[in-house]
Short mmCIF file of C-alpha atoms and ligand atoms in Angstrom, two decimals:
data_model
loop_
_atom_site.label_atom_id
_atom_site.label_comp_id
_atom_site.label_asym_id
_atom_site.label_seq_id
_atom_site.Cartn_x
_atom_site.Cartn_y
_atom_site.Cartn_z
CA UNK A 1 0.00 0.00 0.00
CA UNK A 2 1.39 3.79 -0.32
CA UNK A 3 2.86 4.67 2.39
CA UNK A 4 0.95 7.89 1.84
CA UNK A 5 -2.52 6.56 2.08
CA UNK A 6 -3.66 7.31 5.55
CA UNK A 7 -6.35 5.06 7.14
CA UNK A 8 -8.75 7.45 8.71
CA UNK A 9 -11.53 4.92 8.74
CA UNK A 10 -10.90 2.85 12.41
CA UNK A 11 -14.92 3.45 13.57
CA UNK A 12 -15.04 0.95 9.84
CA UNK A 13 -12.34 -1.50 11.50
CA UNK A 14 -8.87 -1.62 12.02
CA UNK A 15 -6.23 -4.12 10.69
CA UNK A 16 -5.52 -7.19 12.98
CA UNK A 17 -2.10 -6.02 15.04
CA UNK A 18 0.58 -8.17 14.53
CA UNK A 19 0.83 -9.27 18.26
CA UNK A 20 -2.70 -10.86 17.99
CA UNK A 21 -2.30 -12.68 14.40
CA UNK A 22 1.09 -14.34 15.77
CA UNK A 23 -0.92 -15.28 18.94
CA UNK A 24 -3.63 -16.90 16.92
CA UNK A 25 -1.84 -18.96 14.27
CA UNK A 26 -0.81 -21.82 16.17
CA UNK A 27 -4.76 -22.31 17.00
CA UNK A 28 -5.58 -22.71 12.87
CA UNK A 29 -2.68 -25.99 12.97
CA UNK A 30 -0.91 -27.32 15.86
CA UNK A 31 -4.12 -26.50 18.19
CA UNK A 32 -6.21 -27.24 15.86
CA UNK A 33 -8.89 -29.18 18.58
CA UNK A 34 -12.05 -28.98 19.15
CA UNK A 35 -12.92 -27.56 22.70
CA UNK A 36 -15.74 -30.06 23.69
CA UNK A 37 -13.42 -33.44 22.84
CA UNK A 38 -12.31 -35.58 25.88
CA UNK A 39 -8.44 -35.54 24.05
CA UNK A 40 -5.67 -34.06 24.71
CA UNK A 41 -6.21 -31.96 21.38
CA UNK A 42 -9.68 -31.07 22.64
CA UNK A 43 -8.29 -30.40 26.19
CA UNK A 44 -5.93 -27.56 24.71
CA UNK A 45 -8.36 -25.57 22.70
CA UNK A 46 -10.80 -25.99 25.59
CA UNK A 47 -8.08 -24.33 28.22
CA UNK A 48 -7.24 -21.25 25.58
CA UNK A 49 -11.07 -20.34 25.29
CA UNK A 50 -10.91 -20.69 28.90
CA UNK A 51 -7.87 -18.46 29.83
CA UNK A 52 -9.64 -16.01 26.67
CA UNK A 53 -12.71 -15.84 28.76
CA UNK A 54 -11.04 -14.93 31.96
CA UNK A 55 -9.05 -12.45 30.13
CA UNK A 56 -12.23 -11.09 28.58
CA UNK A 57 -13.82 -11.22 32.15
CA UNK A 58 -10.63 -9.27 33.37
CA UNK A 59 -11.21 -6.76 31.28
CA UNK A 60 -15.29 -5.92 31.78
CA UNK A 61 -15.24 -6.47 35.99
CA UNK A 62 -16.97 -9.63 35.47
CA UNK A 63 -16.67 -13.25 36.02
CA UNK A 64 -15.92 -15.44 33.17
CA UNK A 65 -19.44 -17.79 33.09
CA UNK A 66 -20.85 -14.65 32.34
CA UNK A 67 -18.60 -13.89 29.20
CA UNK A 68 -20.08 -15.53 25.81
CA UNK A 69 -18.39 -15.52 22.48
CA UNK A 70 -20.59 -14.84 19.44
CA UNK A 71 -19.79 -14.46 15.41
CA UNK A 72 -19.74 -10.46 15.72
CA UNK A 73 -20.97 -7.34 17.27
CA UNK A 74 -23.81 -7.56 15.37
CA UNK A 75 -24.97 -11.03 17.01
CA UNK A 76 -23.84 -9.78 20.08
CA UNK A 77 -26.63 -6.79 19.84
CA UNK A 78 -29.02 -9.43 18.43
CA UNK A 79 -28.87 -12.23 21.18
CA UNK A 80 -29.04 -9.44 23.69
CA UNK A 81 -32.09 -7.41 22.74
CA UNK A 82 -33.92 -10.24 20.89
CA UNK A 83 -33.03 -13.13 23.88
CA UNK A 84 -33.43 -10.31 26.61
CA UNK A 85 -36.80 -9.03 25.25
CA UNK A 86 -38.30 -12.48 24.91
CA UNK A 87 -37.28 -13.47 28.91
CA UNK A 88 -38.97 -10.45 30.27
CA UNK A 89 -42.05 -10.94 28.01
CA UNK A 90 -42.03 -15.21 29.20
CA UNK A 91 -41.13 -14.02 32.71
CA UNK A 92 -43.11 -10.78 33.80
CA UNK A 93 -45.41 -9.90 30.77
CA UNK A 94 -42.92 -7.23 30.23
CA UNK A 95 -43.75 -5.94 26.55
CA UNK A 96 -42.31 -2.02 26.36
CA UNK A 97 -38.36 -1.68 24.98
CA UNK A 98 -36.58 1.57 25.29
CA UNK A 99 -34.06 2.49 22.66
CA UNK A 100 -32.11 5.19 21.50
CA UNK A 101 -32.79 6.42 18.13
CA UNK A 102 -29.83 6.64 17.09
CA UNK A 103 -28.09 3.46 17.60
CA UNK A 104 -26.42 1.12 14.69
CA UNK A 105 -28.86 -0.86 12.28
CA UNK A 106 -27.85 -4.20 14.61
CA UNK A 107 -29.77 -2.70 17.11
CA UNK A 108 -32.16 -0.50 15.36
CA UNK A 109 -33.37 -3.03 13.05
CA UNK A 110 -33.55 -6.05 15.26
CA UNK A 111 -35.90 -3.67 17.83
CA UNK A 112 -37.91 -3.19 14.68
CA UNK A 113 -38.03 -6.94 13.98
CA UNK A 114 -39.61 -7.29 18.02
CA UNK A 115 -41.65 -4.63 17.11
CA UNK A 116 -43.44 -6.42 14.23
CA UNK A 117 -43.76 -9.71 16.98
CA UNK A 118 -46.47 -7.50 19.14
CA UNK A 119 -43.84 -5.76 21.26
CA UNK A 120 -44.45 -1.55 22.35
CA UNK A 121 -41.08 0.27 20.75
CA UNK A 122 -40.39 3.26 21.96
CA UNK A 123 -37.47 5.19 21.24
CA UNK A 124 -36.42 7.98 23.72
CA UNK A 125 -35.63 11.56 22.57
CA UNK A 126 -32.10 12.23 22.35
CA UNK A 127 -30.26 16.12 21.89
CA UNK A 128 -28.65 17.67 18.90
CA UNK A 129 -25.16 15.80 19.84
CA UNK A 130 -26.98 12.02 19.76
CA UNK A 131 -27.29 12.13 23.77
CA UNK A 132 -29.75 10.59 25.81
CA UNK A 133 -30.45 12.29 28.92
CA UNK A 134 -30.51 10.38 32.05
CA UNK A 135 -33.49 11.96 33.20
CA UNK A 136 -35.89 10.61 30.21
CA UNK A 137 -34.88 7.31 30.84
CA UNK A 138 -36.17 7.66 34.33
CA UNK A 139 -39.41 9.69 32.96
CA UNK A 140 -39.76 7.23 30.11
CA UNK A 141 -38.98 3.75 32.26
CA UNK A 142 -42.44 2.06 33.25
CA UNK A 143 -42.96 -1.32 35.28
CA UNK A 144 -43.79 -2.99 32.09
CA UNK A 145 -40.64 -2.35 30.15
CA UNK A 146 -38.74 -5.69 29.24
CA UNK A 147 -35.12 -3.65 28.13
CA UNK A 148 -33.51 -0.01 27.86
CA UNK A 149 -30.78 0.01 25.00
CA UNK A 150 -28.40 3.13 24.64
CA UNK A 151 -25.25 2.64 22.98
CA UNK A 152 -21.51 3.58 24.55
CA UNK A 153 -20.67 5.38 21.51
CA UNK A 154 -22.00 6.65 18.64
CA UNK A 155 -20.57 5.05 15.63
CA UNK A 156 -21.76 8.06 13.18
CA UNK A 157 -21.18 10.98 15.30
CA UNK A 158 -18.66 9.72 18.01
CA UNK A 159 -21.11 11.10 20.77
CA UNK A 160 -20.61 9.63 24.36
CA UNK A 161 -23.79 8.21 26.53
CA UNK A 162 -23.29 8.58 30.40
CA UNK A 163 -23.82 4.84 30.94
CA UNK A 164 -23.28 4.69 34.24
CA UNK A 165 -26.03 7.27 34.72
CA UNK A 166 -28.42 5.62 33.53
CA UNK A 167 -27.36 1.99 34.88
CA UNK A 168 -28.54 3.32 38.01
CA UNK A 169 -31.59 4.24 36.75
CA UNK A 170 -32.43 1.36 35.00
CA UNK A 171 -31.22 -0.87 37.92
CA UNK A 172 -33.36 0.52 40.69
CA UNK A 173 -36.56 0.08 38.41
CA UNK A 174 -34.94 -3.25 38.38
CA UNK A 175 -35.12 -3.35 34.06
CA UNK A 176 -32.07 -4.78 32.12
CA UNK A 177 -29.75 -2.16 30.73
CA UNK A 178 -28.01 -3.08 27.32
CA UNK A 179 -25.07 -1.33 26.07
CA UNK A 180 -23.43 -1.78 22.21
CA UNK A 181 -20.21 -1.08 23.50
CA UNK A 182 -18.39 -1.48 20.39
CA UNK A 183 -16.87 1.67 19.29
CA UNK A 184 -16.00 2.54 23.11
CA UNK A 185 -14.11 -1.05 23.73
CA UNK A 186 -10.90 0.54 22.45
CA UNK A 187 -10.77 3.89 24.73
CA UNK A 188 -13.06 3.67 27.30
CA UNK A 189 -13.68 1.55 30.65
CA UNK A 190 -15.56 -1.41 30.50
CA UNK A 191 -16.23 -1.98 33.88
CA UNK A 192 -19.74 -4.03 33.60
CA UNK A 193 -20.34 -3.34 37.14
CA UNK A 194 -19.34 0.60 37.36
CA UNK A 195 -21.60 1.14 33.73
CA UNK A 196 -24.73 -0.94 35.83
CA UNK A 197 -25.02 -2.72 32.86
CA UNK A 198 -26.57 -6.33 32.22
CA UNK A 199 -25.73 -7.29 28.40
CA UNK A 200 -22.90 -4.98 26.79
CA UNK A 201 -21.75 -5.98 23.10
CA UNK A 202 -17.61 -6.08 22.03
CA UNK A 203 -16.72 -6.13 18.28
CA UNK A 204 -12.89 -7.45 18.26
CA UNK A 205 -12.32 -5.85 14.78
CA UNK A 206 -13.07 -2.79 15.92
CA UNK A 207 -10.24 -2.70 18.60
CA UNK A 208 -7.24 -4.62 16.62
CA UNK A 209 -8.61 -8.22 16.86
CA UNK A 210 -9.56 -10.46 13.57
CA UNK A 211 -13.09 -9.42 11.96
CA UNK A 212 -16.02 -12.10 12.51
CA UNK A 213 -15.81 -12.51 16.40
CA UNK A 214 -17.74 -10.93 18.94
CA UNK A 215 -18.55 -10.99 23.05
CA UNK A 216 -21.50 -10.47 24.60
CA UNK A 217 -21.14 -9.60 27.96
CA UNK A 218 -24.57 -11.42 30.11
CA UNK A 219 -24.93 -10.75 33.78
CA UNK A 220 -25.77 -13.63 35.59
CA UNK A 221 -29.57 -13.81 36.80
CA UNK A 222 -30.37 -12.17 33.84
CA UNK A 223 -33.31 -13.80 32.01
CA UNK A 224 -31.86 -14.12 27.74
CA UNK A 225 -32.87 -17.18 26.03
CA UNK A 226 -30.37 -18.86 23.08
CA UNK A 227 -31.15 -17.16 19.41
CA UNK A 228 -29.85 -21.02 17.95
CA UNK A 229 -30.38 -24.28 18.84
CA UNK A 230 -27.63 -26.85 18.82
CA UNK A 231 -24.95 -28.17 21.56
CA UNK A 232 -24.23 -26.37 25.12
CA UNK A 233 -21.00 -24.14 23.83
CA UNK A 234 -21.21 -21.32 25.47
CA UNK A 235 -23.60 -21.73 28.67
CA UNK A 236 -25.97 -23.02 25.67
CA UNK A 237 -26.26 -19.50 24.70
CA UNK A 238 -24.37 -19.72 21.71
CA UNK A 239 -24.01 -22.96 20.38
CA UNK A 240 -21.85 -24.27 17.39
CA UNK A 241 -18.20 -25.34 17.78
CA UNK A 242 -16.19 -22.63 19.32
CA UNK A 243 -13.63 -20.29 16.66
CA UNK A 244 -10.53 -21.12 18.98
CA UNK A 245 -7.90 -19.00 17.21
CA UNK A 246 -10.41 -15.71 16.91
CA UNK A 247 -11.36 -16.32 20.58
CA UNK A 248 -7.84 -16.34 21.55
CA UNK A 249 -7.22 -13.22 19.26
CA UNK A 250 -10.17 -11.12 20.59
CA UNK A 251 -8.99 -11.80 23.89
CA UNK A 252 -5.24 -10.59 23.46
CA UNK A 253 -6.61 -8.14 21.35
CA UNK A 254 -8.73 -6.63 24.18
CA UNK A 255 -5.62 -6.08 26.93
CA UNK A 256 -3.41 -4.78 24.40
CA UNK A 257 -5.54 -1.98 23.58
CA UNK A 258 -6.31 -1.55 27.44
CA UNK A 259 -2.57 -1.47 27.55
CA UNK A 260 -2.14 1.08 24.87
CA UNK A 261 -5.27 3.20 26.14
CA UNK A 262 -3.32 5.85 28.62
CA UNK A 263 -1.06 6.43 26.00
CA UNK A 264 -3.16 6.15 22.77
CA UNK A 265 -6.26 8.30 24.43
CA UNK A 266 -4.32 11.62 25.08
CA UNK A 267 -2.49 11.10 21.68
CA UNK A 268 -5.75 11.04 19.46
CA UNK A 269 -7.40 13.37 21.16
CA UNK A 270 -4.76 15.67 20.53
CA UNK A 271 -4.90 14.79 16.75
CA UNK A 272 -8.53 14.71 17.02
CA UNK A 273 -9.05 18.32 18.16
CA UNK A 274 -6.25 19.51 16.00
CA UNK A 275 -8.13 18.04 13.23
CA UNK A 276 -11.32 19.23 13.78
CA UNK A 277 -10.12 22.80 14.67
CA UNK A 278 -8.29 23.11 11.30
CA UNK A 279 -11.42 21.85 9.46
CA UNK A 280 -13.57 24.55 11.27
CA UNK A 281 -11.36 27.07 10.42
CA UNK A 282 -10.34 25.99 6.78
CA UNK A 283 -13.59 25.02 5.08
CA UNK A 284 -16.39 27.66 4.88
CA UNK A 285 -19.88 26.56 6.60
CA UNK A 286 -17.95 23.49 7.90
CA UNK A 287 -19.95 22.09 10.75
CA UNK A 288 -18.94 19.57 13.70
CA UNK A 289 -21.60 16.63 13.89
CA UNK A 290 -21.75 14.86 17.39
CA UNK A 291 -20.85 16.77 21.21
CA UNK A 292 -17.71 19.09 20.91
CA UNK A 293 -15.99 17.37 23.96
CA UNK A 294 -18.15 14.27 25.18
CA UNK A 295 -16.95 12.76 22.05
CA UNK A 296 -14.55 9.38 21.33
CA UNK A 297 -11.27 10.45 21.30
CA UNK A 298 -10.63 9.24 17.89
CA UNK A 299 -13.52 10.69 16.19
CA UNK A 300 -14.11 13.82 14.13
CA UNK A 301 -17.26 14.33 11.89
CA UNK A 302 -19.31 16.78 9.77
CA UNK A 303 -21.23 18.20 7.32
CA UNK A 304 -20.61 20.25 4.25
CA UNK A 305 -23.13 22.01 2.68
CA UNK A 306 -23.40 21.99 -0.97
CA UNK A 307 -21.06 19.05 -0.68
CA UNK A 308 -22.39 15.05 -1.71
CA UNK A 309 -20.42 13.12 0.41
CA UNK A 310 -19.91 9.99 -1.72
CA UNK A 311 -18.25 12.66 -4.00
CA UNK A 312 -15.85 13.92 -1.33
CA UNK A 313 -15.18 10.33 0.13
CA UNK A 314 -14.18 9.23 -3.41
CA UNK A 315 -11.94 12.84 -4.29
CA UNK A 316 -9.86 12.40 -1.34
CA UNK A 317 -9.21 8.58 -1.85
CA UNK A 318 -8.05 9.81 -4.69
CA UNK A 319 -6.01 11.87 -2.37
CA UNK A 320 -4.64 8.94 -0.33
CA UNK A 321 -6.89 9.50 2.39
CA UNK A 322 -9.68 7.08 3.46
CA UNK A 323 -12.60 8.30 5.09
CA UNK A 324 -16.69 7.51 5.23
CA UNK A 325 -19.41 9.56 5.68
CA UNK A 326 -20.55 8.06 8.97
CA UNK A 327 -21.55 4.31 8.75
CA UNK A 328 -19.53 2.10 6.57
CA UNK A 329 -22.75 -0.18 5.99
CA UNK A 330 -24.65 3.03 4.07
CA UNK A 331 -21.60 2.99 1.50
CA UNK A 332 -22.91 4.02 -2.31
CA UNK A 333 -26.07 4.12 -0.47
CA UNK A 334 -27.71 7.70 -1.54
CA UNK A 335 -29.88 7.69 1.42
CA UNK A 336 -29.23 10.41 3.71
CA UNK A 337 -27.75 8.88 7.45
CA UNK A 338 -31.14 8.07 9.49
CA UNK A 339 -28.96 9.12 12.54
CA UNK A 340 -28.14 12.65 10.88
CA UNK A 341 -31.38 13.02 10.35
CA UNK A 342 -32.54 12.26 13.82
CA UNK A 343 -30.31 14.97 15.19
CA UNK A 344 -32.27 17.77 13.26
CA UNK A 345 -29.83 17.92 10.26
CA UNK A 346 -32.09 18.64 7.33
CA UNK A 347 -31.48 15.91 3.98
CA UNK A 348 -29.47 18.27 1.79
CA UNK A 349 -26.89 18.44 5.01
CA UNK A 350 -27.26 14.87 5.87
CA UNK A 351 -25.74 13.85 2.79
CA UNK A 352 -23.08 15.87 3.02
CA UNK A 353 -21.25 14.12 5.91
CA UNK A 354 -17.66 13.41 6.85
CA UNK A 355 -16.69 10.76 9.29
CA UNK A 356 -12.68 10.66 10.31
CA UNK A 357 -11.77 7.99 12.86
CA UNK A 358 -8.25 7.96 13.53
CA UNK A 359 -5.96 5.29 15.16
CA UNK A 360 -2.99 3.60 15.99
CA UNK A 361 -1.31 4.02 12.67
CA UNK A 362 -2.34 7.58 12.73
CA UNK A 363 0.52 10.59 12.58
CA UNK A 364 0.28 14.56 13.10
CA UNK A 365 1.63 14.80 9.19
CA UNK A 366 -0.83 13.07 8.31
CA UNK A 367 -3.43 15.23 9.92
CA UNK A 368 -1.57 18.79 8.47
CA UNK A 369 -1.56 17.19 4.90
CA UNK A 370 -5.00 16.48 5.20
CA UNK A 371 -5.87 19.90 6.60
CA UNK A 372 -4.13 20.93 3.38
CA UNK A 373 -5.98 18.88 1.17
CA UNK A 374 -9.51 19.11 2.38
CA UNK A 375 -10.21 22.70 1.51
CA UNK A 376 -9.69 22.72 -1.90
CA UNK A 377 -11.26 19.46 -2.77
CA UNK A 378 -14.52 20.57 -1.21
CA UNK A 379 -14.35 24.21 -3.08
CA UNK A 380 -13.05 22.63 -5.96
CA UNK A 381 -16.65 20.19 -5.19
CA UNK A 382 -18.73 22.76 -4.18
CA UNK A 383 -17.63 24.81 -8.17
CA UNK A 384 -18.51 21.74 -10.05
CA UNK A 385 -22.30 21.86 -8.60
CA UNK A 386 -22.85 25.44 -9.29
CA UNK A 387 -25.02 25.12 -12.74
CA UNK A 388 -23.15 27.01 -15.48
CA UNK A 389 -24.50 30.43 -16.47
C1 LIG B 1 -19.33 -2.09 13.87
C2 LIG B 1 -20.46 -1.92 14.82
C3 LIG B 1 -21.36 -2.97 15.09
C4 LIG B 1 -21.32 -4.27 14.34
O1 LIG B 1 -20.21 -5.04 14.64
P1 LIG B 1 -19.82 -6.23 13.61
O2 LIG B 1 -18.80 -7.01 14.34
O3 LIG B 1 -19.29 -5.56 12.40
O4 LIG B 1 -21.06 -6.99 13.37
C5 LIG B 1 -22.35 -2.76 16.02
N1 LIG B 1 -22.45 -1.59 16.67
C6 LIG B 1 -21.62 -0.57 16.44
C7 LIG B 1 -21.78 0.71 17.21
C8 LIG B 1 -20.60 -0.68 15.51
O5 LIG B 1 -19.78 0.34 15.28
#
């Protein structure tokens, strides 16, 4: 690749450190067991998931039976909501979820899906910045409600939630809290116990680990019923022979970035704010999407006016620099960003956004260059759309 291309797409995913792929090759050959076989070759895989799990554990404040390893963050969201919903309904008639409208399609769509079975959807107001307010969860929460659902972090707008806020809320109405946690895994704390959560969702591609595993964090005594049927991997929660080397990967992946986080955090947010000040500054009617400060630390995005943002996205690739315009799942899509939309920005705007996550790889040249870059590609845009007299 040129070494000029900079990757300012980590809210997308990041590449697999090297650390973790070297930790995870022997468990594709050598360890090649399966982790429910009597053998010695079963016996090994079965003791790396376990020492994975009580890493993973380590990591959220929790113990490891309540640590389950899924396909992706996406399943992770989907067992949680859909298996969470389903107890409360079986258990205490519970019917009412409460969910942020501006969370990722895995949870947006699958509250839909619950809507269509019969259950009462609600989604809770949130402020110009993406935030739901503790107090409207407490206004909003009723003895019938089966789940809340607020995400960490805002994967479009980089907006923080104040989890731990509304944990308490949720907990003394005694109604399970469930966070998607997976753009915060990387750069905030996960402590299950301090956030008052009962399900939380991990991506590991997202924070440096292989793409295509996932944890789902599950309190114990929390009622959530298996999405599959099949053997009793996983507490029966998840069944289907376990993906050794990616469990082992996610894992390692998970402490090194907990490891790299009082270093990396101060770093980015340096290049963060230095990024979004120049673009402020530089390009006319430039406007900040997502809260100013309350924001990931590795996340700067906006709108353009007169700007089409699959136009900009593909002018400065052309650039060497590789952005999105907020989720990477609404690529070529012409739609303007439901979550933009949400947060009062009118269509023209909404289709004029600019998401730049940055990351490990990340330098302060590469920032100034772009800072030199993006001003003239979006007048040079913003010419090409006024009609020709
Ligand atoms: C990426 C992402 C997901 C989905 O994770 P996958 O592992 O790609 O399925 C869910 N929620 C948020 C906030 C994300 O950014």
């Amino acid at each position: 690749m040129n070494p000029d291309r900079a990757y300012f797409d980590h809210s997308a995913t990041t590449p697999v450190d090297p650390g973790v792929l070297e930790r995870m090759i022997p468990y594709f050959s050598e360890e090649f067991g399966n982790p429910s076989s009597v053998h010695v070759f079963g016996q090994r895989a079965e003791a790396a998931i376990s020492e994975a799990r009580s890493t993973i554990a380590g990591a959220l404040g929790s113990q490891p039976g309540e640590i389950v390893f899924t396909a992706n963050g996406t399943e992770s969201d989907n067992i949680a909501l859909r298996g969470t919903a389903k107890a409360a309904r079986a258990k205490r008639g519970a019917n009412h979820l409460l969910i942020s409208p501006v969370e990722h399609e895995a949870i947006h769509k699958t509250a839909a899906l619950l809507q269509e079975e019969g259950f009462d959807l609600e989604f809770l107001p949130v402020d110009s910045f993406g935030r739901v307010s503790p107090d409207t969860v407490a206004d909003r929460i009723r003895p019938d409600t089966a789940l809340v659902s607020i995400m960490y972090a805002n994967n479009e707008v980089g907006t923080l939630n104040s989890i731990a806020s509304i944990g308490r809320i949720c907990n003394s109405a005694d109604v399970p809290l469930h966070t998607d946690a997976v753009q915060a895994a990387t750069y905030l704390s996960l402590d299950v116990d301090h956030l008052g959560v009962d399900t939380l969702a991990l991506s590991a591609h997202k924070f440096y680990g292989p793409k295509g595993i996932g944890v789902l964090f599950h309190r114990r005594g929390t009622p959530l019923g298996p999405l599959l049927a099949g053997g009793d991997q996983e507490h029966g929660m998840r069944p289907g022979t376990e993906n050794t080397p990616f469990i082992v990967g996610a894992a390692y992946a998970l402490t090194l970035a907990s490891e790299k986080r009082d270093r990396e955090v101060p770093r980015l947010i340096a290049l963060r704010d230095r990024l979004i000040e120049g673009v402020l500054e530089g390009v006319p009617d430039a406007r900040l999407t997502g809260h100013p400060s309350e924001r990931l630390p590795n996340h700067a995005s906006f709108v353009f006016p007169g700007i089409d943002g699959n136009q900009l996205l593909a002018a400065l690739d052309l650039e060497g620099f590789a952005c999105s315009s907020g989720s990477a799942c609404k690529t070529g899509d012409p739609e303007p960003s439901r979550v933009l939309r949400q947060l009062g920005f009118g269509d023209s705007l909404a289709l004029g956004a600019l998401r730049v996550t940055l990351g490990r790889s990340n330098t302060i040249g590469q920032v100034d260059r772009f800072l030199d870059v993006l001003p003239t590609v979006i007048a040079r845009l913003r010419l090409q759309r006024q009609p020709t007299s």
